[in-house]
Amino acid sequence: MVTKSYQDSYGQSLAKPEDFWLDAAAKISWTEPPQQAVDSSTAPLFRWFPDGVLNTSYNALDRHVEAGRGDQDALIYDSAMLGIQQRFTYAELTGLVARFAGVLRRHGVGKGDRVVIYMPMIPEAAIAMLATARLGAVHSVVFGGFAPKELASRIKDAAPALVVTASGGIEPSRRIEYLPAVAEALQLAGVSDLPVIVRSREGFASPLSDHAGWLDWDAEIASAEPAAPVDVKATDPLYILYTSGTTGSPKGVVRDNGGHAVALSWTMENIYDIGPGDVMWTASDVGWVVGHSYIVYGPLLAGATTVLYEGKPVGTPDAGAFWRVIGDHKVNVLFTAPTALRAIRKADPEARLLQDHDISSLRTLFAAGERLDTDTFHWASQSLGVPVVDHWWQTETGWAICANPRGLEQLPIKAGSPSVPMPGFRLNIVDGLGEEVAAGKEGNIVLGLPLPPGTLTTLWGDDERYISSYLQAFEGVYATGDSGYRDDDGYVFVMGRTDDIINVAGHRLSTGAMEQVIGQHPAVAECAVIGLADPLKGQRASGYVVLKSGVDVAEDILVKDLIALVRRDIGAVADFKHVAVVEALPKTRSGKILRKTMRQIADGEEYVVPSTIEDAGVIDQLIGTLRPGAAGH
Ligand code: COA
Ligand code: AMP
């Protein structure tokens, strides 16, 4: 077999996308193999493999059993929270998924129906996703750290036929009761009679019996008829995953079946270098895109073993937890967020705990979710002695836009860069007018259309919002919302967002959504939330509020109230812990709050006060609050 270089693959994917992607599609089992790669007739909305028919769950499970690998481990559940491990072979996982699909069908779920999954990191979360896909239905997984109101907005938008949940999630300091949260969300969404299936877990206070009509996972599955995979069109939706947009209402990113299966299977071989029998561990959560692609679908499409870890990098019980899991399960590839590495480094700077574990199985460490800072990159590379690969992607793309494709070619790794564009991504860096900028100059990172398979096809039920959110900022291209530059070798450096999305501990959050919550408080006239640099979590949200005139409220009580409000309405995951009351916010004459200038001052960066500022004195007043101890500008 002739192995292709990165340049050959990338070049072919742009010059001959039909050939490149139909070739990649041959790795998938189709009921009707596609003859066409991309359908451009509905541009700017594109459809991949328009004439292909398949089932994603079949590709992730049954076909490996049929190929004789039924006894191989498909999924290993490792709970550092409970101190237990559980293994599921491909045959066992296929059986469970088929039965749970039977349960869903019995409760009326069919092709195209939506199923909302609100679950902690337990195997049943993956089983529920794969069972939904088996029926040709559409799952929407909601991260357990989101509050009932956020869950309700997703339920309202997706209009599911059913909700699957569990008694709760376990955080090191507390147990999170899910059942009251789900009940509240259903009520807020106005669908209190929706069927709910509950995976009961021990040690939670809120019993299933408190919720009349809700169904018990075990009892349901015990009497279920296994359901066979249902054929769907490649272009039919597999899932909706809500992500923070620049407004308060989350965007429902839609992923199709065919493009997703083809793209992920290409990445497993060519980016991660993972094949049948290998072990991949993605230390994320099924509620995020990284969990969808590389805890559940990617490793299973590849016939590999995936590790589903319920725990933290530190404190469960110590900063050796990751090394313990690698050793216990002979992990070949670990994928995690830089914040997790920083947390481990902070607790164990010399990585002494590595000595207690055998991590010789580890071939590569991948990082994503935020920029892998160079200090952490060097620390991880030196401590682990394996290549550390940063790769850049977003919920919208579903897989890496830029990476160092270890299965294709071992390109040099440069600290601070996620390397080079992956096949199908026509990456360009442009100025505010959409003109390409020279190498070394920072600009907006845009991607030519069509985006490759596996990327979002639209936003759920709202093609217009998809077009206005991504395709209108720059003519004819997709705006990533990230800024960065390319060096002379074509390596990309991603430097940050150009909008009000922030990344806290690898979690994507909208400061606009937090401002909306804070703005509801009767004492608040106006507010700004900005993302400040944080040595552990990358960024942290910080709020600045101006009080309504005449309001008499104790500042410390107001601050506590606002923090509690964000926690109640968005969730603990917002990690919103700092608010300051200020006299005024700096604004342009047209009323736009100068958030970027505020952030630059707070982070101690160089800043230029825009000439359009309404009242330059406001900046001087604010400096002491934004950067305590700093002198005036
Ligand atoms: N359910 C409920 N609450 C959750 C939660 C979940 N699934 N995940 C986090 N939270 C809570 C935490 O308990 C914490 O609550 P607290 O304010 O009462 O302490 C709050 O949300 C903030 O959590 P986080 O920012 O994650 O901080 P942490 O101190 O708990 O943990 C890290 C810090 C770095 C260890 C952790 O954030 C981490 O492992 N991050 C990796 C993220 C990741 O994998 N991202 C996916 C992209 S690849
Ligand atoms: P999410 O949709 O939650 O995956 O968040 C996507 C955003 O996270 C991107 O638009 C980037 O701003 C940021 N991001 C993710 N991975 C990286 C990376 N490797 N380098 C820099 N930024 C990243």
PDB file of C-alpha atoms and ligand atoms in Angstrom, residues 118-121 143-146 169-174 176 178 282-285 288-291 311-314 322 335-344 367-370 393 503-508 536-537 567 571-577, ligand 1:
ATOM      1  CA  TYR A 118     -29.056  14.569  30.497  1.00  0.00           C
ATOM      2  CA  MET A 119     -26.624  12.181  32.127  1.00  0.00           C
ATOM      3  CA  PRO A 120     -23.393  12.011  34.066  1.00  0.00           C
ATOM      4  CA  MET A 121     -20.362  10.078  32.867  1.00  0.00           C
ATOM      5  CA  PHE A 143     -23.969  18.574  29.912  1.00  0.00           C
ATOM      6  CA  GLY A 144     -24.789  17.790  33.558  1.00  0.00           C
ATOM      7  CA  GLY A 145     -23.237  21.019  34.829  1.00  0.00           C
ATOM      8  CA  PHE A 146     -25.993  23.081  33.196  1.00  0.00           C
ATOM      9  CA  GLY A 169     -23.793  13.140  38.952  1.00  0.00           C
ATOM     10  CA  ILE A 170     -20.950  13.002  41.429  1.00  0.00           C
ATOM     11  CA  GLU A 171     -18.601  15.932  41.935  1.00  0.00           C
ATOM     12  CA  PRO A 172     -15.741  15.600  44.441  1.00  0.00           C
ATOM     13  CA  SER A 173     -17.445  17.914  46.911  1.00  0.00           C
ATOM     14  CA  ARG A 174     -21.079  16.973  46.410  1.00  0.00           C
ATOM     15  CA  ILE A 176     -25.792  16.679  41.994  1.00  0.00           C
ATOM     16  CA  TYR A 178     -30.688  15.383  38.529  1.00  0.00           C
ATOM     17  CA  THR A 282     -10.707  11.040  25.928  1.00  0.00           C
ATOM     18  CA  ALA A 283     -10.921  12.662  29.339  1.00  0.00           C
ATOM     19  CA  SER A 284     -13.848  14.931  28.638  1.00  0.00           C
ATOM     20  CA  ASP A 285     -17.617  14.603  29.092  1.00  0.00           C
ATOM     21  CA  TRP A 288     -19.313  18.255  24.937  1.00  0.00           C
ATOM     22  CA  VAL A 289     -18.437  17.759  21.296  1.00  0.00           C
ATOM     23  CA  VAL A 290     -15.101  16.217  22.247  1.00  0.00           C
ATOM     24  CA  GLY A 291     -17.040  13.550  24.144  1.00  0.00           C
ATOM     25  CA  GLY A 311     -13.513  11.607  37.692  1.00  0.00           C
ATOM     26  CA  LYS A 312     -11.219  14.601  37.677  1.00  0.00           C
ATOM     27  CA  PRO A 313      -7.550  15.025  36.848  1.00  0.00           C
ATOM     28  CA  VAL A 314      -6.784  15.994  40.448  1.00  0.00           C
ATOM     29  CA  PHE A 322      -4.644  10.133  34.732  1.00  0.00           C
ATOM     30  CA  PHE A 335      -6.976  13.292  24.648  1.00  0.00           C
ATOM     31  CA  THR A 336      -7.588  15.985  27.248  1.00  0.00           C
ATOM     32  CA  ALA A 337      -7.935  19.728  27.792  1.00  0.00           C
ATOM     33  CA  PRO A 338      -4.906  21.909  28.651  1.00  0.00           C
ATOM     34  CA  THR A 339      -6.658  23.006  31.869  1.00  0.00           C
ATOM     35  CA  ALA A 340      -6.558  19.411  33.104  1.00  0.00           C
ATOM     36  CA  LEU A 341      -2.801  19.268  32.455  1.00  0.00           C
ATOM     37  CA  ARG A 342      -2.318  22.570  34.261  1.00  0.00           C
ATOM     38  CA  ALA A 343      -4.317  21.250  37.222  1.00  0.00           C
ATOM     39  CA  ILE A 344      -2.056  18.171  37.390  1.00  0.00           C
ATOM     40  CA  ALA A 367      -5.008  18.437  23.655  1.00  0.00           C
ATOM     41  CA  ALA A 368      -7.893  20.680  22.607  1.00  0.00           C
ATOM     42  CA  GLY A 369     -10.611  22.865  23.992  1.00  0.00           C
ATOM     43  CA  GLU A 370      -8.388  25.918  24.298  1.00  0.00           C
ATOM     44  CA  TRP A 393     -11.567  22.570  16.609  1.00  0.00           C
ATOM     45  CA  ASN A 503     -13.349  29.284  27.507  1.00  0.00           C
ATOM     46  CA  VAL A 504     -13.305  28.448  31.214  1.00  0.00           C
ATOM     47  CA  ALA A 505     -11.575  25.185  32.124  1.00  0.00           C
ATOM     48  CA  GLY A 506     -12.150  23.996  28.551  1.00  0.00           C
ATOM     49  CA  HIS A 507     -15.862  24.796  28.811  1.00  0.00           C
ATOM     50  CA  ARG A 508     -17.288  27.114  26.185  1.00  0.00           C
ATOM     51  CA  LEU A 536      -5.371  27.353  35.807  1.00  0.00           C
ATOM     52  CA  LYS A 537      -8.602  27.560  33.831  1.00  0.00           C
ATOM     53  CA  ARG A 567     -25.278  29.653  39.100  1.00  0.00           C
ATOM     54  CA  GLY A 571     -25.130  26.431  36.133  1.00  0.00           C
ATOM     55  CA  ALA A 572     -22.095  25.741  38.295  1.00  0.00           C
ATOM     56  CA  VAL A 573     -20.084  25.223  35.121  1.00  0.00           C
ATOM     57  CA  ALA A 574     -20.112  28.998  34.439  1.00  0.00           C
ATOM     58  CA  ASP A 575     -17.769  29.214  37.441  1.00  0.00           C
ATOM     59  CA  PHE A 576     -18.896  32.804  37.882  1.00  0.00           C
ATOM     60  CA  LYS A 577     -17.328  33.989  41.129  1.00  0.00           C
TER      61      LYS A 577
HETATM   62  N1  COA B   1     -22.074  18.475  36.811  1.00  0.00           N
HETATM   63  C1  COA B   1     -22.302  19.373  37.789  1.00  0.00           C
HETATM   64  N2  COA B   1     -21.427  20.317  38.161  1.00  0.00           N
HETATM   65  C2  COA B   1     -20.259  20.345  37.510  1.00  0.00           C
HETATM   66  C3  COA B   1     -19.945  19.454  36.470  1.00  0.00           C
HETATM   67  C4  COA B   1     -20.915  18.483  36.128  1.00  0.00           C
HETATM   68  N3  COA B   1     -20.714  17.594  35.150  1.00  0.00           N
HETATM   69  N4  COA B   1     -18.705  19.737  36.017  1.00  0.00           N
HETATM   70  C5  COA B   1     -18.261  20.771  36.747  1.00  0.00           C
HETATM   71  N5  COA B   1     -19.194  21.131  37.651  1.00  0.00           N
HETATM   72  C6  COA B   1     -19.099  22.163  38.681  1.00  0.00           C
HETATM   73  C7  COA B   1     -17.905  21.944  39.579  1.00  0.00           C
HETATM   74  O1  COA B   1     -18.201  21.074  40.657  1.00  0.00           O
HETATM   75  C8  COA B   1     -17.622  23.356  40.072  1.00  0.00           C
HETATM   76  O2  COA B   1     -18.545  23.642  41.106  1.00  0.00           O
HETATM   77  P1  COA B   1     -18.150  24.563  42.377  1.00  0.00           P
HETATM   78  O3  COA B   1     -18.198  25.973  41.835  1.00  0.00           O
HETATM   79  O4  COA B   1     -19.232  24.283  43.345  1.00  0.00           O
HETATM   80  O5  COA B   1     -16.791  24.150  42.814  1.00  0.00           O
HETATM   81  C9  COA B   1     -18.012  24.245  38.889  1.00  0.00           C
HETATM   82  O6  COA B   1     -18.872  23.431  38.065  1.00  0.00           O
HETATM   83  C10 COA B   1     -16.846  24.710  38.051  1.00  0.00           C
HETATM   84  O7  COA B   1     -16.197  23.550  37.560  1.00  0.00           O
HETATM   85  P2  COA B   1     -14.772  23.540  36.852  1.00  0.00           P
HETATM   86  O8  COA B   1     -14.553  24.861  36.191  1.00  0.00           O
HETATM   87  O9  COA B   1     -14.675  22.345  36.004  1.00  0.00           O
HETATM   88  O10 COA B   1     -13.753  23.533  38.048  1.00  0.00           O
HETATM   89  P3  COA B   1     -13.254  22.381  39.006  1.00  0.00           P
HETATM   90  O11 COA B   1     -12.447  23.091  40.038  1.00  0.00           O
HETATM   91  O12 COA B   1     -14.357  21.501  39.439  1.00  0.00           O
HETATM   92  O13 COA B   1     -12.261  21.497  38.097  1.00  0.00           O
HETATM   93  C11 COA B   1     -10.637  21.063  36.379  1.00  0.00           C
HETATM   94  C12 COA B   1     -11.169  22.063  37.407  1.00  0.00           C
HETATM   95  C13 COA B   1      -9.523  21.714  35.575  1.00  0.00           C
HETATM   96  C14 COA B   1     -10.102  19.870  37.097  1.00  0.00           C
HETATM   97  C15 COA B   1     -11.807  20.650  35.462  1.00  0.00           C
HETATM   98  O14 COA B   1     -12.441  21.787  34.955  1.00  0.00           O
HETATM   99  C16 COA B   1     -11.472  19.784  34.275  1.00  0.00           C
HETATM  100  O15 COA B   1     -11.183  18.623  34.369  1.00  0.00           O
HETATM  101  N6  COA B   1     -11.589  20.358  33.092  1.00  0.00           N
HETATM  102  C17 COA B   1     -11.454  19.686  31.845  1.00  0.00           C
HETATM  103  C18 COA B   1     -12.605  20.125  31.004  1.00  0.00           C
HETATM  104  C19 COA B   1     -12.854  19.319  29.776  1.00  0.00           C
HETATM  105  O16 COA B   1     -12.590  18.149  29.712  1.00  0.00           O
HETATM  106  N7  COA B   1     -13.411  20.001  28.772  1.00  0.00           N
HETATM  107  C20 COA B   1     -13.834  19.428  27.555  1.00  0.00           C
HETATM  108  C21 COA B   1     -13.151  20.018  26.388  1.00  0.00           C
HETATM  109  S1  COA B   1     -11.855  18.958  25.821  1.00  0.00           S
END
